[in-house]
PDB file of C-alpha atoms and ligand atoms in Angstrom:
ATOM      1  CA  MET A   1     153.729 -81.222-125.792  1.00 64.00           C
ATOM      2  CA  ASP A   2     154.306 -84.837-126.734  1.00 70.00           C
ATOM      3  CA  HIS A   3     151.148 -85.001-128.778  1.00 82.00           C
ATOM      4  CA  LEU A   4     152.154 -82.182-131.125  1.00 92.00           C
ATOM      5  CA  ARG A   5     153.126 -83.247-134.603  1.00 93.00           C
ATOM      6  CA  ALA A   6     155.102 -81.599-137.360  1.00 95.00           C
ATOM      7  CA  LEU A   7     154.948 -82.129-141.102  1.00 93.00           C
ATOM      8  CA  VAL A   8     158.219 -83.148-142.731  1.00 92.00           C
ATOM      9  CA  LEU A   9     158.718 -81.896-146.287  1.00 92.00           C
ATOM     10  CA  ASN A  10     161.210 -83.255-148.733  1.00 90.00           C
ATOM     11  CA  SER A  11     163.789 -80.770-150.012  1.00 92.00           C
ATOM     12  CA  THR A  12     161.411 -80.293-152.964  1.00 87.00           C
ATOM     13  CA  TYR A  13     158.634 -79.201-150.543  1.00 89.00           C
ATOM     14  CA  GLU A  14     156.655 -82.386-151.114  1.00 82.00           C
ATOM     15  CA  PRO A  15     154.970 -83.600-147.944  1.00 82.00           C
ATOM     16  CA  MET A  16     156.662 -86.720-146.654  1.00 83.00           C
ATOM     17  CA  GLN A  17     155.315 -87.658-143.254  1.00 84.00           C
ATOM     18  CA  PHE A  18     154.311 -86.466-139.847  1.00 87.00           C
ATOM     19  CA  THR A  19     156.642 -86.809-136.946  1.00 91.00           C
ATOM     20  CA  SER A  20     156.587 -85.492-133.417  1.00 93.00           C
ATOM     21  CA  ALA A  21     157.243 -81.770-133.192  1.00 95.00           C
ATOM     22  CA  ARG A  22     160.010 -82.595-130.742  1.00 93.00           C
ATOM     23  CA  ARG A  23     161.749 -84.840-133.297  1.00 94.00           C
ATOM     24  CA  ALA A  24     161.320 -82.200-135.993  1.00 96.00           C
ATOM     25  CA  LEU A  25     163.049 -79.721-133.695  1.00 96.00           C
ATOM     26  CA  VAL A  26     165.899 -82.178-133.188  1.00 95.00           C
ATOM     27  CA  LEU A  27     166.231 -82.630-136.982  1.00 96.00           C
ATOM     28  CA  SER A  28     166.656 -78.901-137.339  1.00 96.00           C
ATOM     29  CA  MET A  29     169.192 -78.758-134.514  1.00 95.00           C
ATOM     30  CA  LEU A  30     171.193 -81.493-136.190  1.00 96.00           C
ATOM     31  CA  GLY A  31     171.217 -79.490-139.399  1.00 97.00           C
ATOM     32  CA  LYS A  32     169.189 -82.113-141.222  1.00 96.00           C
ATOM     33  CA  ALA A  33     166.170 -79.926-141.756  1.00 97.00           C
ATOM     34  CA  GLU A  34     165.171 -76.296-141.659  1.00 97.00           C
ATOM     35  CA  ILE A  35     162.163 -74.978-139.828  1.00 97.00           C
ATOM     36  CA  VAL A  36     159.646 -73.665-142.337  1.00 96.00           C
ATOM     37  CA  GLU A  37     156.703 -72.942-140.074  1.00 95.00           C
ATOM     38  CA  SER A  38     156.075 -72.789-136.394  1.00 93.00           C
ATOM     39  CA  ASP A  39     153.500 -71.277-134.139  1.00 86.00           C
ATOM     40  CA  GLY A  40     152.983 -70.484-130.509  1.00 86.00           C
ATOM     41  CA  PHE A  41     154.004 -73.784-128.986  1.00 91.00           C
ATOM     42  CA  TYR A  42     157.221 -74.055-127.045  1.00 91.00           C
ATOM     43  CA  ILE A  43     159.170 -76.775-125.376  1.00 90.00           C
ATOM     44  CA  ARG A  44     161.012 -75.831-122.233  1.00 89.00           C
ATOM     45  CA  THR A  45     164.092 -77.377-120.757  1.00 86.00           C
ATOM     46  CA  THR A  46     165.435 -76.279-117.394  1.00 89.00           C
ATOM     47  CA  THR A  47     167.496 -73.534-119.001  1.00 92.00           C
ATOM     48  CA  LYS A  48     165.988 -72.739-122.390  1.00 92.00           C
ATOM     49  CA  SER A  49     162.794 -72.693-124.348  1.00 92.00           C
ATOM     50  CA  TYR A  50     162.481 -73.622-127.991  1.00 92.00           C
ATOM     51  CA  ARG A  51     159.739 -72.817-130.434  1.00 93.00           C
ATOM     52  CA  LEU A  52     158.337 -76.080-131.755  1.00 95.00           C
ATOM     53  CA  PRO A  53     158.105 -76.373-135.543  1.00 96.00           C
ATOM     54  CA  THR A  54     154.879 -77.279-137.335  1.00 96.00           C
ATOM     55  CA  VAL A  55     156.614 -77.782-140.701  1.00 96.00           C
ATOM     56  CA  VAL A  56     160.244 -78.648-141.427  1.00 97.00           C
ATOM     57  CA  ARG A  57     161.980 -79.167-144.766  1.00 97.00           C
ATOM     58  CA  LEU A  58     164.753 -81.702-145.203  1.00 96.00           C
ATOM     59  CA  ASN A  59     168.023 -80.252-146.390  1.00 96.00           C
ATOM     60  CA  ARG A  60     168.765 -83.268-148.553  1.00 94.00           C
ATOM     61  CA  TYR A  61     166.413 -84.954-150.992  1.00 90.00           C
ATOM     62  CA  ILE A  62     165.165 -88.332-149.828  1.00 85.00           C
ATOM     63  CA  SER A  63     163.803 -90.639-152.513  1.00 77.00           C
ATOM     64  CA  PRO A  64     160.283 -91.574-151.546  1.00 65.00           C
ATOM     65  CA  PRO A  65     159.697 -95.181-150.620  1.00 61.00           C
ATOM     66  CA  PHE A  66     157.752 -96.584-153.563  1.00 51.00           C
ATOM     67  CA  LYS A  67     155.918 -99.071-151.502  1.00 52.00           C
ATOM     68  CA  SER A  68     152.302 -99.550-152.417  1.00 52.00           C
ATOM     69  CA  TYR A  69     151.358-101.090-149.116  1.00 63.00           C
ATOM     70  CA  ILE A  70     152.426-100.847-145.527  1.00 74.00           C
ATOM     71  CA  SER A  71     153.669-104.114-144.126  1.00 79.00           C
ATOM     72  CA  PHE A  72     151.585-105.660-141.405  1.00 88.00           C
ATOM     73  CA  SER A  73     153.559-105.893-138.199  1.00 89.00           C
ATOM     74  CA  LYS A  74     153.049-105.342-134.499  1.00 91.00           C
ATOM     75  CA  LYS A  75     155.151-102.194-134.743  1.00 86.00           C
ATOM     76  CA  ASN A  76     152.993-100.770-137.541  1.00 86.00           C
ATOM     77  CA  VAL A  77     149.744-101.693-135.772  1.00 91.00           C
ATOM     78  CA  LEU A  78     150.933 -99.755-132.712  1.00 89.00           C
ATOM     79  CA  LYS A  79     151.892 -96.872-134.965  1.00 83.00           C
ATOM     80  CA  ARG A  80     148.547 -96.923-136.783  1.00 85.00           C
ATOM     81  CA  ASP A  81     146.745 -96.852-133.436  1.00 89.00           C
ATOM     82  CA  ASN A  82     148.970 -94.052-132.197  1.00 83.00           C
ATOM     83  CA  TYR A  83     150.216 -96.260-129.352  1.00 87.00           C
ATOM     84  CA  THR A  84     146.788 -96.143-127.746  1.00 91.00           C
ATOM     85  CA  CYS A  85     144.673 -99.005-126.416  1.00 96.00           C
ATOM     86  CA  GLN A  86     141.754 -99.312-128.841  1.00 97.00           C
ATOM     87  CA  TYR A  87     139.427-100.453-126.066  1.00 97.00           C
ATOM     88  CA  CYS A  88     139.995 -98.008-123.221  1.00 96.00           C
ATOM     89  CA  GLY A  89     142.084 -95.287-124.867  1.00 94.00           C
ATOM     90  CA  VAL A  90     145.074 -95.385-122.531  1.00 93.00           C
ATOM     91  CA  SER A  91     148.505 -94.822-124.002  1.00 88.00           C
ATOM     92  CA  LYS A  92     150.646 -94.862-120.900  1.00 84.00           C
ATOM     93  CA  ALA A  93     150.494 -98.581-120.335  1.00 88.00           C
ATOM     94  CA  GLU A  94     152.199-101.706-121.492  1.00 93.00           C
ATOM     95  CA  LEU A  95     150.727-102.213-124.952  1.00 95.00           C
ATOM     96  CA  THR A  96     150.079-105.489-126.673  1.00 96.00           C
ATOM     97  CA  ILE A  97     148.186-106.405-129.777  1.00 96.00           C
ATOM     98  CA  ASP A  98     144.821-108.117-129.643  1.00 97.00           C
ATOM     99  CA  HIS A  99     142.817-110.086-132.183  1.00 97.00           C
ATOM    100  CA  VAL A 100     139.290-108.645-132.270  1.00 97.00           C
ATOM    101  CA  ILE A 101     137.927-111.987-133.432  1.00 96.00           C
ATOM    102  CA  PRO A 102     140.116-114.249-131.313  1.00 96.00           C
ATOM    103  CA  ARG A 103     142.502-116.661-132.899  1.00 93.00           C
ATOM    104  CA  SER A 104     140.704-119.494-131.166  1.00 93.00           C
ATOM    105  CA  LEU A 105     137.696-118.587-133.325  1.00 93.00           C
ATOM    106  CA  ASN A 106     139.860-118.468-136.443  1.00 93.00           C
ATOM    107  CA  GLY A 107     140.411-114.724-136.226  1.00 94.00           C
ATOM    108  CA  VAL A 108     143.132-113.795-138.673  1.00 94.00           C
ATOM    109  CA  SER A 109     146.143-111.535-138.287  1.00 94.00           C
ATOM    110  CA  THR A 110     145.150-108.707-140.574  1.00 94.00           C
ATOM    111  CA  TRP A 111     144.916-104.931-140.287  1.00 93.00           C
ATOM    112  CA  GLU A 112     141.150-105.278-139.915  1.00 95.00           C
ATOM    113  CA  ASN A 113     141.278-107.777-137.065  1.00 97.00           C
ATOM    114  CA  VAL A 114     144.230-106.676-134.979  1.00 97.00           C
ATOM    115  CA  VAL A 115     144.294-103.701-132.658  1.00 97.00           C
ATOM    116  CA  THR A 116     146.509-102.199-130.001  1.00 96.00           C
ATOM    117  CA  ALA A 117     145.351-103.156-126.505  1.00 97.00           C
ATOM    118  CA  CYS A 118     146.684-102.524-123.043  1.00 97.00           C
ATOM    119  CA  ARG A 119     147.430-105.606-121.011  1.00 96.00           C
ATOM    120  CA  LYS A 120     144.411-105.013-118.796  1.00 96.00           C
ATOM    121  CA  CYS A 121     141.946-104.892-121.715  1.00 97.00           C
ATOM    122  CA  ASN A 122     143.688-107.769-123.435  1.00 96.00           C
ATOM    123  CA  LEU A 123     143.204-109.918-120.335  1.00 96.00           C
ATOM    124  CA  LYS A 124     139.650-108.736-119.891  1.00 95.00           C
ATOM    125  CA  LYS A 125     138.787-109.655-123.448  1.00 95.00           C
ATOM    126  CA  GLY A 126     140.611-112.961-123.359  1.00 93.00           C
ATOM    127  CA  SER A 127     139.461-115.270-126.114  1.00 92.00           C
ATOM    128  CA  ARG A 128     135.991-113.838-126.320  1.00 95.00           C
ATOM    129  CA  THR A 129     134.333-111.904-129.101  1.00 94.00           C
ATOM    130  CA  LEU A 130     133.753-108.194-128.804  1.00 94.00           C
ATOM    131  CA  ALA A 131     130.084-108.709-127.937  1.00 93.00           C
ATOM    132  CA  GLU A 132     130.840-111.346-125.305  1.00 95.00           C
ATOM    133  CA  SER A 133     133.490-109.214-123.644  1.00 95.00           C
ATOM    134  CA  GLY A 134     131.349-106.078-123.444  1.00 95.00           C
ATOM    135  CA  LEU A 135     134.318-104.062-124.702  1.00 96.00           C
ATOM    136  CA  ARG A 136     133.977-101.504-127.453  1.00 96.00           C
ATOM    137  CA  LEU A 137     136.493-100.382-130.030  1.00 96.00           C
ATOM    138  CA  VAL A 138     137.534 -96.744-130.063  1.00 94.00           C
ATOM    139  CA  LYS A 139     137.528 -96.937-133.875  1.00 92.00           C
ATOM    140  CA  ARG A 140     137.163 -99.591-136.536  1.00 93.00           C
ATOM    141  CA  PRO A 141     140.561-101.032-137.449  1.00 95.00           C
ATOM    142  CA  VAL A 142     141.505-100.543-141.097  1.00 90.00           C
ATOM    143  CA  ARG A 143     144.587-100.873-143.252  1.00 84.00           C
ATOM    144  CA  PRO A 144     146.360 -97.524-142.913  1.00 76.00           C
ATOM    145  CA  LYS A 145     146.545 -95.491-146.101  1.00 65.00           C
ATOM    146  CA  PHE A 146     149.903 -94.129-145.181  1.00 58.00           C
ATOM    147  CA  LEU A 147     152.411 -94.239-142.459  1.00 52.00           C
ATOM    148  CA  ALA A 148     155.188 -92.787-144.541  1.00 45.00           C
ATOM    149  CA  TYR A 149     153.304 -90.391-146.813  1.00 48.00           C
ATOM    150  CA  ALA A 150     151.411 -87.465-145.521  1.00 52.00           C
ATOM    151  CA  SER A 151     147.898 -87.332-146.921  1.00 54.00           C
ATOM    152  CA  THR A 152     145.780 -86.817-143.855  1.00 64.00           C
ATOM    153  CA  THR A 153     146.572 -84.815-140.774  1.00 74.00           C
ATOM    154  CA  PRO A 154     146.979 -86.299-137.297  1.00 81.00           C
ATOM    155  CA  ASP A 155     143.923 -86.350-135.066  1.00 77.00           C
ATOM    156  CA  ASN A 156     143.356 -83.616-132.498  1.00 81.00           C
ATOM    157  CA  ALA A 157     145.848 -81.241-134.039  1.00 88.00           C
ATOM    158  CA  PRO A 158     145.564 -77.560-133.120  1.00 89.00           C
ATOM    159  CA  ARG A 159     143.748 -75.479-135.746  1.00 87.00           C
ATOM    160  CA  SER A 160     146.855 -73.345-136.281  1.00 89.00           C
ATOM    161  CA  HIS A 161     148.824 -76.482-137.175  1.00 90.00           C
ATOM    162  CA  ILE A 162     146.265 -77.654-139.704  1.00 86.00           C
ATOM    163  CA  GLU A 163     146.328 -74.242-141.356  1.00 86.00           C
ATOM    164  CA  SER A 164     150.095 -74.274-141.690  1.00 88.00           C
ATOM    165  CA  TRP A 165     150.090 -77.847-143.066  1.00 88.00           C
ATOM    166  CA  ALA A 166     147.380 -77.074-145.598  1.00 82.00           C
ATOM    167  CA  LYS A 167     149.754 -74.811-147.509  1.00 83.00           C
ATOM    168  CA  TYR A 168     151.942 -77.797-148.300  1.00 82.00           C
ATOM    169  CA  MET A 169     149.241 -80.394-148.715  1.00 74.00           C
ATOM    170  CA  PRO A 170     147.110 -79.237-151.645  1.00 62.00           C
ATOM    171  CA  ARG A 171     144.707 -82.150-151.383  1.00 54.00           C
ATOM    172  CA  LEU A 172     143.987 -81.455-147.778  1.00 54.00           C
ATOM    173  CA  SER A 173     140.533 -80.084-147.194  1.00 40.00           C
ATOM    174  CA  ARG A 174     140.546 -77.216-144.796  1.00 38.00           C
TER     175      ARG A 174
HETATM  176 ZN1   ZN B   1     142.906-100.792-122.456  1.00 93.23          ZN
END
């Protein structure tokens, strides 16, 4: 259930961001948000089961961060890459960041040249180029359009989730 995401709406119903469905549930339990939509996914503890939300609405208005760009940092690179090695796709490993064009070849630290890599792939690649290493990128690294604002839906989301998000994200193509 860890991969399930929920859309967080501002108190004005504007889409704010995606968070884990588990965290959205916690927000509602803390009285910080109300559950607006949910579907057939549950989380079970030893004694109880809870319906996971797909959309929650914050009880208090949060002023949106008027930041035109997302700062480049290791933390944000990991977030952009969904904490997944961009060479082999593992996520349950010690994650590092890797320069696609190595620094020894004047590779720069930019969104386009830095990816999340597990230690194994990072070692395997070493200070070689992509072609030399024989490794392939899961996807081309780009500057993320948003980490804070919801404008696209998370990958591999259940169809039912996308349908419930679409109601609150008018620009979202169904
Ligand atoms: Zn890897």
